Tab-separated table of C-alpha atoms in Angstrom:
chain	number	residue	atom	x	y	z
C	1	UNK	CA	-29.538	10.519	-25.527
C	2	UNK	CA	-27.188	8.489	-23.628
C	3	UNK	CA	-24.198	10.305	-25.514
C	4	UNK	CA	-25.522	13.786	-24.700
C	5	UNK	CA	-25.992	12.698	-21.192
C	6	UNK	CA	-22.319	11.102	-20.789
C	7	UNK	CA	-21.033	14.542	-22.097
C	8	UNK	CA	-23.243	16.571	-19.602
C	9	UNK	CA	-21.735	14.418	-16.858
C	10	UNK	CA	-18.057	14.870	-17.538
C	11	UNK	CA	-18.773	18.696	-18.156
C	12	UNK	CA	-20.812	18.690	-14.769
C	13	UNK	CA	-17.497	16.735	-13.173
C	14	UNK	CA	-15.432	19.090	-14.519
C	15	UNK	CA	-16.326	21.210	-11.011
C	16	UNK	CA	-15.544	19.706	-7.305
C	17	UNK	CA	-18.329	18.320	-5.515
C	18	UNK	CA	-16.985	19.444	-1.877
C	19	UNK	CA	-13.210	18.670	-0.603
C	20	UNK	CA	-12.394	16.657	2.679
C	21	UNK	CA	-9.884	17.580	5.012
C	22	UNK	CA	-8.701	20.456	6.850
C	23	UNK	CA	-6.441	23.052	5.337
C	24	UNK	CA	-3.110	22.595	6.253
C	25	UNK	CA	-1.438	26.238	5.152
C	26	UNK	CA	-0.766	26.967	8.964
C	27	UNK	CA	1.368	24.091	8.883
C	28	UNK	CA	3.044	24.224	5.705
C	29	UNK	CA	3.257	27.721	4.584
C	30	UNK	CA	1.704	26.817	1.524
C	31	UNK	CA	-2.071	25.992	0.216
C	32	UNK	CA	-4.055	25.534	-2.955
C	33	UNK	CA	-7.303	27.916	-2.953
C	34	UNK	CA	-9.894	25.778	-4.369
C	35	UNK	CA	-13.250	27.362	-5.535
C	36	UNK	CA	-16.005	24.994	-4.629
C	37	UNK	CA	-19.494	25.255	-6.393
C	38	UNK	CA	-22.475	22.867	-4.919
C	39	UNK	CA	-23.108	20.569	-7.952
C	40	UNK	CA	-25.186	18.004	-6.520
C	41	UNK	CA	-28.693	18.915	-7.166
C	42	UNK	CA	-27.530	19.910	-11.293
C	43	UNK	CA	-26.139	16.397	-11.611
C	44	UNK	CA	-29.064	14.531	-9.748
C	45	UNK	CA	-31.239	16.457	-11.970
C	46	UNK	CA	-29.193	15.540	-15.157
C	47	UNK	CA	-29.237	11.917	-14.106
C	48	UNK	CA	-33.304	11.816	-13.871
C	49	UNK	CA	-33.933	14.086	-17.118
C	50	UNK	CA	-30.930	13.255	-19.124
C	51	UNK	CA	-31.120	17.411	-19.742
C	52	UNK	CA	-29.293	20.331	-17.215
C	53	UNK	CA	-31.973	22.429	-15.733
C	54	UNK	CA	-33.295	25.485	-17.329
C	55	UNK	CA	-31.740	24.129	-20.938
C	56	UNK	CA	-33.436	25.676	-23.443
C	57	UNK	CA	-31.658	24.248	-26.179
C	58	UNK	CA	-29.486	27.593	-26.325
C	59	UNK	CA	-25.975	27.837	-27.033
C	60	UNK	CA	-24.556	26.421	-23.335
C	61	UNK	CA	-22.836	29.959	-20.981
C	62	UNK	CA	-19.057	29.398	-20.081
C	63	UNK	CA	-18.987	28.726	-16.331
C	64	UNK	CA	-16.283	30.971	-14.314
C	65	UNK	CA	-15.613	28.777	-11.811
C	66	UNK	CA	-12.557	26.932	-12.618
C	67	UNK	CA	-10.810	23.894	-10.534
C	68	UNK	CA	-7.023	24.702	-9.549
C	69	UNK	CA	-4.961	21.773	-11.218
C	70	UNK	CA	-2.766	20.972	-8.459
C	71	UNK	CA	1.282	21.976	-9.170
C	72	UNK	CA	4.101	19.888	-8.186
C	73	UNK	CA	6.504	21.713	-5.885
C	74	UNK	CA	10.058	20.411	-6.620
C	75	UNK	CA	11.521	22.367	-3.911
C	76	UNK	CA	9.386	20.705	-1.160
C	77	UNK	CA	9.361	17.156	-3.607
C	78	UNK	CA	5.167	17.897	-2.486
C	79	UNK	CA	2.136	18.349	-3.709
C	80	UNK	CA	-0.783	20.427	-2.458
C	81	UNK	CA	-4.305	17.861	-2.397
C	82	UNK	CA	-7.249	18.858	-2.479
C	83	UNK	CA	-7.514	17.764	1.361
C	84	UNK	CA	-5.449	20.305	2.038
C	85	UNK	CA	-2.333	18.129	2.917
C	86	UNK	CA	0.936	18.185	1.200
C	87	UNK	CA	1.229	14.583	0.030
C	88	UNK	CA	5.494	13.920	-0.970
C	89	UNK	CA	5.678	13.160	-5.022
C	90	UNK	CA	8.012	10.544	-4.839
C	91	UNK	CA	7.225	7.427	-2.713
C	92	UNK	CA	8.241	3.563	-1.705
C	93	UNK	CA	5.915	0.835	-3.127
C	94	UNK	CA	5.752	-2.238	-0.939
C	95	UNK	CA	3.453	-4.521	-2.944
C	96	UNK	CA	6.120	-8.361	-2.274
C	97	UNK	CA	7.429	-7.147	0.311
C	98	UNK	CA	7.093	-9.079	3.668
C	99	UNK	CA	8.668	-9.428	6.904
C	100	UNK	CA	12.009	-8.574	7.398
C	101	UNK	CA	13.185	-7.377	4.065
C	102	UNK	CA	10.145	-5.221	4.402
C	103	UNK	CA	10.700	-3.633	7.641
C	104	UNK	CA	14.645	-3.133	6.132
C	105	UNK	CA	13.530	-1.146	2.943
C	106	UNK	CA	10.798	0.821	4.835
C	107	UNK	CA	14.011	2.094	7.320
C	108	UNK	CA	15.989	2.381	4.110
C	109	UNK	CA	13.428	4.217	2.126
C	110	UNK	CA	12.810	6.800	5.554
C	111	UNK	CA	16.447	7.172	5.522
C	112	UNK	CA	17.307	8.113	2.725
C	113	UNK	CA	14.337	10.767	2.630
C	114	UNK	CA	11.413	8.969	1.312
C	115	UNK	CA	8.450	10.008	3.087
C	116	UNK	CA	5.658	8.294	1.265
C	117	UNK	CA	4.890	4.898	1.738
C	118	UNK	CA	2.377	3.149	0.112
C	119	UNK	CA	0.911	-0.528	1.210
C	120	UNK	CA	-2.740	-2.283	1.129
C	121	UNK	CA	-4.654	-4.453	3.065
C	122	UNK	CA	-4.361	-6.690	0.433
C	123	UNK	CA	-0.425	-6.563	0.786
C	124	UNK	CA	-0.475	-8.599	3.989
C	125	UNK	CA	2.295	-6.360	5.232
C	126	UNK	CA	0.930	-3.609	7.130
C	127	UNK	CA	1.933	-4.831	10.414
C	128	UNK	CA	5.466	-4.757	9.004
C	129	UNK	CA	5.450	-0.892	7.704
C	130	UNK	CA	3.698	0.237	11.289
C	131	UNK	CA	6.800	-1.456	12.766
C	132	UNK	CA	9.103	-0.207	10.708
C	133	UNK	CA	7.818	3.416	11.415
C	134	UNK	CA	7.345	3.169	14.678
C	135	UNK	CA	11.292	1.753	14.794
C	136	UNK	CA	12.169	4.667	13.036
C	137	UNK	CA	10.109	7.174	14.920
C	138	UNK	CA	11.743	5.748	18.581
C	139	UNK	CA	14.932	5.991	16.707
C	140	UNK	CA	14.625	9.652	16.004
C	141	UNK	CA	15.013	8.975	12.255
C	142	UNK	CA	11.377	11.181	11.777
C	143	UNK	CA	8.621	12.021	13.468
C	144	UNK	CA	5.290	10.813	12.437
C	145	UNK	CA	4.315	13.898	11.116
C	146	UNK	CA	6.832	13.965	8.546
C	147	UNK	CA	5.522	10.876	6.783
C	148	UNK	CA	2.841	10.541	4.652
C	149	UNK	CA	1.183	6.584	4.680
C	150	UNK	CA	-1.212	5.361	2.149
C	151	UNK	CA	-3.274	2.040	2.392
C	152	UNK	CA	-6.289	0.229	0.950
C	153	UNK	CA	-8.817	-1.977	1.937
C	154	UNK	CA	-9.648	-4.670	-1.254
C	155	UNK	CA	-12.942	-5.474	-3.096
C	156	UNK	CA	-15.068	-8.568	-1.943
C	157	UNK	CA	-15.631	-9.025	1.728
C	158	UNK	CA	-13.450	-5.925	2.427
C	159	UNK	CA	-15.719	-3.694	1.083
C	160	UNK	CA	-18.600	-5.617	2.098
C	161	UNK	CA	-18.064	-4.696	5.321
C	162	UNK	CA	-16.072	-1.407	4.950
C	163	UNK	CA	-15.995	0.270	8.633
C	164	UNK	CA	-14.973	-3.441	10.364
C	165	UNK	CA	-12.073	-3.361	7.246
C	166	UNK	CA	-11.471	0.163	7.294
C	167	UNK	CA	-10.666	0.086	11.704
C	168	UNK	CA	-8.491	-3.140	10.457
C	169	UNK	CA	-6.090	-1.669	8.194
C	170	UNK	CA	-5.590	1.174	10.913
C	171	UNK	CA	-5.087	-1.522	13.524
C	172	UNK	CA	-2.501	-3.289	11.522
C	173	UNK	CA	-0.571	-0.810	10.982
C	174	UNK	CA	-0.678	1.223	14.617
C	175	UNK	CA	0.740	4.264	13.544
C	176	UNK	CA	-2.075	7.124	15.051
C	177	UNK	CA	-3.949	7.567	12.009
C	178	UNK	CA	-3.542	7.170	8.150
C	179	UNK	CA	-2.391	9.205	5.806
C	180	UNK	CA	-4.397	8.231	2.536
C	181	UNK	CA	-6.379	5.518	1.970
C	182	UNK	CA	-7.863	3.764	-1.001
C	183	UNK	CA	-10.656	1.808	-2.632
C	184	UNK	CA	-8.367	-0.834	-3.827
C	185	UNK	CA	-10.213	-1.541	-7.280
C	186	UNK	CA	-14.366	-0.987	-8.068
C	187	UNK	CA	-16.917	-2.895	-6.811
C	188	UNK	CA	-20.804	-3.662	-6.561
C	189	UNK	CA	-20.284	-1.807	-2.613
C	190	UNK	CA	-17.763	0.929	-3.717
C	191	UNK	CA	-20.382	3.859	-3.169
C	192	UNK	CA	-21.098	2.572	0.695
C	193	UNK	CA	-17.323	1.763	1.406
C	194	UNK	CA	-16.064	5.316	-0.189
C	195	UNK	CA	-18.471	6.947	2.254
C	196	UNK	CA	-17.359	4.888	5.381
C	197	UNK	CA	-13.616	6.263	4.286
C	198	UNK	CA	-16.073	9.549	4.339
C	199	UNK	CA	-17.332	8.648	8.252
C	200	UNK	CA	-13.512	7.841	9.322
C	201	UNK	CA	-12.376	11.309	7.713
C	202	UNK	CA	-14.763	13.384	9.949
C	203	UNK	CA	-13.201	10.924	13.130
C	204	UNK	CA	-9.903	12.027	12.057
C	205	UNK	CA	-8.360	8.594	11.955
C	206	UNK	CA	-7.984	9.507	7.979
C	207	UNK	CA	-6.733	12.813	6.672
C	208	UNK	CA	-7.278	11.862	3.072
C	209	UNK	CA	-9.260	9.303	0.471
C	210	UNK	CA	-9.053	7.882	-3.384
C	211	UNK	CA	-9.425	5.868	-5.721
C	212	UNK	CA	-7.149	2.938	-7.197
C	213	UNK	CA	-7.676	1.806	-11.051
C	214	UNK	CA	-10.169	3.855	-11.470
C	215	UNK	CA	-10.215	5.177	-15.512
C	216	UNK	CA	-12.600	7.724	-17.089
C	217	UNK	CA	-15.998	5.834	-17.262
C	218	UNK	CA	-15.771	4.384	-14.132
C	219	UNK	CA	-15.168	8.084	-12.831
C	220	UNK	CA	-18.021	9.497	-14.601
C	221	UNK	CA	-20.087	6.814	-13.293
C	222	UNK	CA	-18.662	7.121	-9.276
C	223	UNK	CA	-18.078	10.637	-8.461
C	224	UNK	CA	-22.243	12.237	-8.748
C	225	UNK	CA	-22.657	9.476	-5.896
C	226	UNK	CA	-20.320	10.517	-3.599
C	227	UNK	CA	-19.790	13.904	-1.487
C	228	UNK	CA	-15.874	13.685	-1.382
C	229	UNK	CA	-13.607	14.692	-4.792
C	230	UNK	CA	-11.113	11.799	-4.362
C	231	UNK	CA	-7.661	13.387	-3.681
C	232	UNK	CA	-5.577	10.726	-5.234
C	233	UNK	CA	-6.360	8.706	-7.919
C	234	UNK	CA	-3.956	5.584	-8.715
C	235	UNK	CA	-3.247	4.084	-11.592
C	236	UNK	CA	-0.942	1.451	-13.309
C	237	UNK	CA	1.636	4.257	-15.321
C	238	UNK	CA	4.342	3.583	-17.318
C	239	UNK	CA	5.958	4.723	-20.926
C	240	UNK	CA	4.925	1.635	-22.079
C	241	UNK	CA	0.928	2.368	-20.923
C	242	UNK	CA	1.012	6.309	-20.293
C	243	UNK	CA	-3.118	6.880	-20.216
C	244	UNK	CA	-2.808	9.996	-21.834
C	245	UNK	CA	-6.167	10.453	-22.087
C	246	UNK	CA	-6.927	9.379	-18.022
C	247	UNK	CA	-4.231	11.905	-17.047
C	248	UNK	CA	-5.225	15.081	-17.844
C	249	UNK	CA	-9.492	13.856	-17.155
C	250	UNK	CA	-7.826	13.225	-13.399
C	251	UNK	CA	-6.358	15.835	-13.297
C	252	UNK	CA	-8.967	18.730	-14.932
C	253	UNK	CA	-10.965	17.292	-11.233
C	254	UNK	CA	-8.543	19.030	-8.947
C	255	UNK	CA	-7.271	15.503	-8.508
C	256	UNK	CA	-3.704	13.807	-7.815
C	257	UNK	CA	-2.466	10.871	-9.675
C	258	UNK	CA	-0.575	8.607	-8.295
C	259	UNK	CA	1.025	5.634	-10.868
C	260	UNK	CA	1.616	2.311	-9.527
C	261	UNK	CA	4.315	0.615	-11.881
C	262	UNK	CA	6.370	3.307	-12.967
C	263	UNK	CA	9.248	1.211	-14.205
C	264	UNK	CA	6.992	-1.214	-16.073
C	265	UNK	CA	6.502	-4.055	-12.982
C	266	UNK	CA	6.928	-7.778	-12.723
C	267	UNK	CA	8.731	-9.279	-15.665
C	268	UNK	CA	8.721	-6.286	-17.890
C	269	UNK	CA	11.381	-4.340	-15.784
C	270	UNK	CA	14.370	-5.401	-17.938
C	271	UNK	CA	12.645	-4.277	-21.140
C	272	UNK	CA	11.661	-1.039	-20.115
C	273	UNK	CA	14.803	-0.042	-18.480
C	274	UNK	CA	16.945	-1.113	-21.234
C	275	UNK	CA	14.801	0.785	-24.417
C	276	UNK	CA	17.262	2.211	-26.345
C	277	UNK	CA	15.774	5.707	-26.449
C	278	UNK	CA	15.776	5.891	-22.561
C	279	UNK	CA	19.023	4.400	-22.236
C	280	UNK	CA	19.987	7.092	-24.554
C	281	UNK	CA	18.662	10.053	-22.813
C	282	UNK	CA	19.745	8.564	-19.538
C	283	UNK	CA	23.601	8.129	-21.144
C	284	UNK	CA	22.927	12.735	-21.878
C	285	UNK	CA	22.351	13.331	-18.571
C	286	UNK	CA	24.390	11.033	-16.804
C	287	UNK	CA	21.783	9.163	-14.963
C	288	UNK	CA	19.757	5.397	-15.110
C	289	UNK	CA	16.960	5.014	-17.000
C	290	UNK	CA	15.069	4.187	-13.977
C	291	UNK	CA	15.750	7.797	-12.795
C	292	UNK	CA	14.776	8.762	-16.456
C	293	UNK	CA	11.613	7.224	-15.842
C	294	UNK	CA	10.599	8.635	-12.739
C	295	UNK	CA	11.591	11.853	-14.103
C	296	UNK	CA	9.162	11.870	-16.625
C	297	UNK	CA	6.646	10.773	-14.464
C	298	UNK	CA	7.376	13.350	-12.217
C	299	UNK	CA	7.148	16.270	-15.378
C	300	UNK	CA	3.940	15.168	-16.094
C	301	UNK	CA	2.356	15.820	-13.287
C	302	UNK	CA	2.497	12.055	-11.473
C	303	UNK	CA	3.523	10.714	-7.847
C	304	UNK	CA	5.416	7.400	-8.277
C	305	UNK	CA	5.681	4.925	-5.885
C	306	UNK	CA	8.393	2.531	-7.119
C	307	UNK	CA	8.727	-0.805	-5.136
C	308	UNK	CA	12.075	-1.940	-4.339
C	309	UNK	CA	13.960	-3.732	-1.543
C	310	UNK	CA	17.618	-2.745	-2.765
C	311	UNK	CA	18.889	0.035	-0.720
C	312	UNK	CA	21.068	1.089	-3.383
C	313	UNK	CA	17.761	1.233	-5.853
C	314	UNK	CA	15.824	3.073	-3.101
C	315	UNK	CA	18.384	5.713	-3.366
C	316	UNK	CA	19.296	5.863	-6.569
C	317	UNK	CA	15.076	6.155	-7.268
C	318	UNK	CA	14.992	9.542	-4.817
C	319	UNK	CA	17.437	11.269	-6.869
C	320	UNK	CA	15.769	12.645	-9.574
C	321	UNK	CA	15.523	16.277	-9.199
C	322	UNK	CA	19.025	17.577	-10.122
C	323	UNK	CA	17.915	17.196	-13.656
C	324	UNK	CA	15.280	17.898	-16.026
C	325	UNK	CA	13.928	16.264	-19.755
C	326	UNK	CA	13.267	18.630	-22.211
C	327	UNK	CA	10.414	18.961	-24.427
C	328	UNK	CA	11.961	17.109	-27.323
C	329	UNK	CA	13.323	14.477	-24.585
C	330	UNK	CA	9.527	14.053	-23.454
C	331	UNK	CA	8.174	13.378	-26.525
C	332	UNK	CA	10.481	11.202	-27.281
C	333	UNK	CA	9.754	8.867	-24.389
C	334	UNK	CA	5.758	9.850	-25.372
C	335	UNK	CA	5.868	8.204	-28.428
C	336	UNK	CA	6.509	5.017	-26.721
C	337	UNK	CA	3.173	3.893	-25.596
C	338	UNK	CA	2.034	0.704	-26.636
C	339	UNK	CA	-1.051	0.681	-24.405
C	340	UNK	CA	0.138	-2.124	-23.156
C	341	UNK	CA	-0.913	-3.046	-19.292
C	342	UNK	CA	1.111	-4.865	-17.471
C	343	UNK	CA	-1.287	-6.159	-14.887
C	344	UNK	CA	-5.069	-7.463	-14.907
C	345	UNK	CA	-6.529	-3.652	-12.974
């Protein structure tokens, strides 16, 4: 029974439950339509019955109602959420970064056109990515409009006491409002501090809210107990771990994701970069493997966020869109998972 009732849930998630936000298409020129369909009372009543309502036993009707899988726009370098805000596809990670080298690769990043910046509570470097964006917005670099922020607020005490944590992150940081923000990884108080994120969505102090190592059980578990379809979900990516099978589950929700990691992380850099059969179709194109990397990300449907502090890097990790992997190129890099995780989440 427990089976049948895992499989009824993932079916059942396979529709939104309701979308936060505003839609942004008077702004952008562009928007997703995304057919909602009220499924909280089915999955409540799946959850106390462990059967779908009116199931006779009879061979299970095909639902119309489909969920629009949100498409990259390599154009714009955006991506429609299910908020209704374009969110950029290719972002600066900040996790080590502190003080002034931070600031310095925040202005480098906005400079050379990155317009997603990611950061955390946990980080300790908020303060130092307000200030940087704030520098560059007095500086006429951008406007604050033009950037897209994403933040998180930590299990433990953080999401013990979400709204005091949630008003803390936005202090830090200074910057009007945020962006996207995150539950950082689960926890026993995930449900209450999701729908604080909820609360500070309909104050308009966030536009948009996810999820951060988050995998398929933990999904099927979170989402009947919430009223918001994440619009991000962010997880550690990489050839070396490529969650092949998370991907496409995200993604069948309507939702974004986002992969922390894309060039392997701390101490496993060096390997990944130098695999001979990246190295190899970065040498055909004319391009790093890094850029190779992101690439492939990018082709399968996921926003990276690598970190860096190297101007030159920062660059050098924007330009990835004068080129493309083939099919044959994709499977190549495909066929190097190793499942292997590179960090504890």
């Amino acid at each position: 029974m427990r089976k049948i009732f895992s499989l009824i849930l993932v079916f059942l998630l396979a529709f939104p439950i309701t979308a936060c936000g505003q839609n942004r298409a008077g702004e952008t020129g562009t928007a997703v339509s995304i057919e909602t369909i009220p499924a909280t009372d089915t999955i409540e009543a799946v959850q106390e019955t462990g059967t779908a309502p009116d199931d006779t036993g009879s061979e299970p009707v095909a639902e119309e109602e489909t969920i629009a899988k949100a498409e990259f726009d390599f154009e714009r370098r955006t991506v429609m959420l299910n908020s209704g805000y374009e969110m950029p596809v290719n972002g600066l990670g900040t996790y080590s970064l502190h003080g002034d080298k931070c600031i310095n690769a925040v202005k480098s990043a906005l400079s050379n056109g990155v317009r997603l910046i990611d950061t955390a509570s946990a980080y300790g470097n908020e303060e130092e990515i307000g200030q940087a964006v704030r520098k560059a917005i007095n500086e006429g670099l951008i406007q604050r409009e033009d950037i897209f922020v994403a933040t998180k607020i930590y299990p433990g005490s953080e999401m013990e006491n979400p709204v005091q944590s949630i008003q803390a992150c936005l202090d830090r940081l200074d910057i009007g409002y945020v962006d996207l923000m995150l539950l950082h990884h689960p926890d026993p108080n995930d449900v209450e501090a999701y729908k604080a994120m909820e609360q500070f969505v309909e104050e308009g102090k966030i536009r948009s809210i996810g999820l951060s190592d988050w995998y398929v059980e933990e999904l099927t578990e979170f989402l009947p107990q919430v009223d918001t379809v994440p619009a991000v979900v962010q997880n550690e990516i990489h050839p070396y771990y490529q969650e092949s099978d998370v991907i496409p589950f995200i993604q069948d929700l309507g939702i974004v994701v986002q992969g922390w990691y894309p060039l392997g992380g701390r101490g496993h850099t060096g390997e990944l970069l130098g695999d001979s059969v990246i190295s190899e179709i970065a040498e055909a194109h004319g391009v790093s493997s890094a850029q190779v990397i992101l690439r492939w990300n990018l082709q399968k449907g996921v926003v990276v966020i690598p970190g860096s502090s190297n101007p030159d890097h920062i660059r050098e990790n924007t330009e990835v869109y004068h080129f493309s992997l083939t099919e044959g190129e994709m499977a190549r890099i495909g066929a190097l998972d190793r499942g292997e995780k590179h960090d504890w989440y």
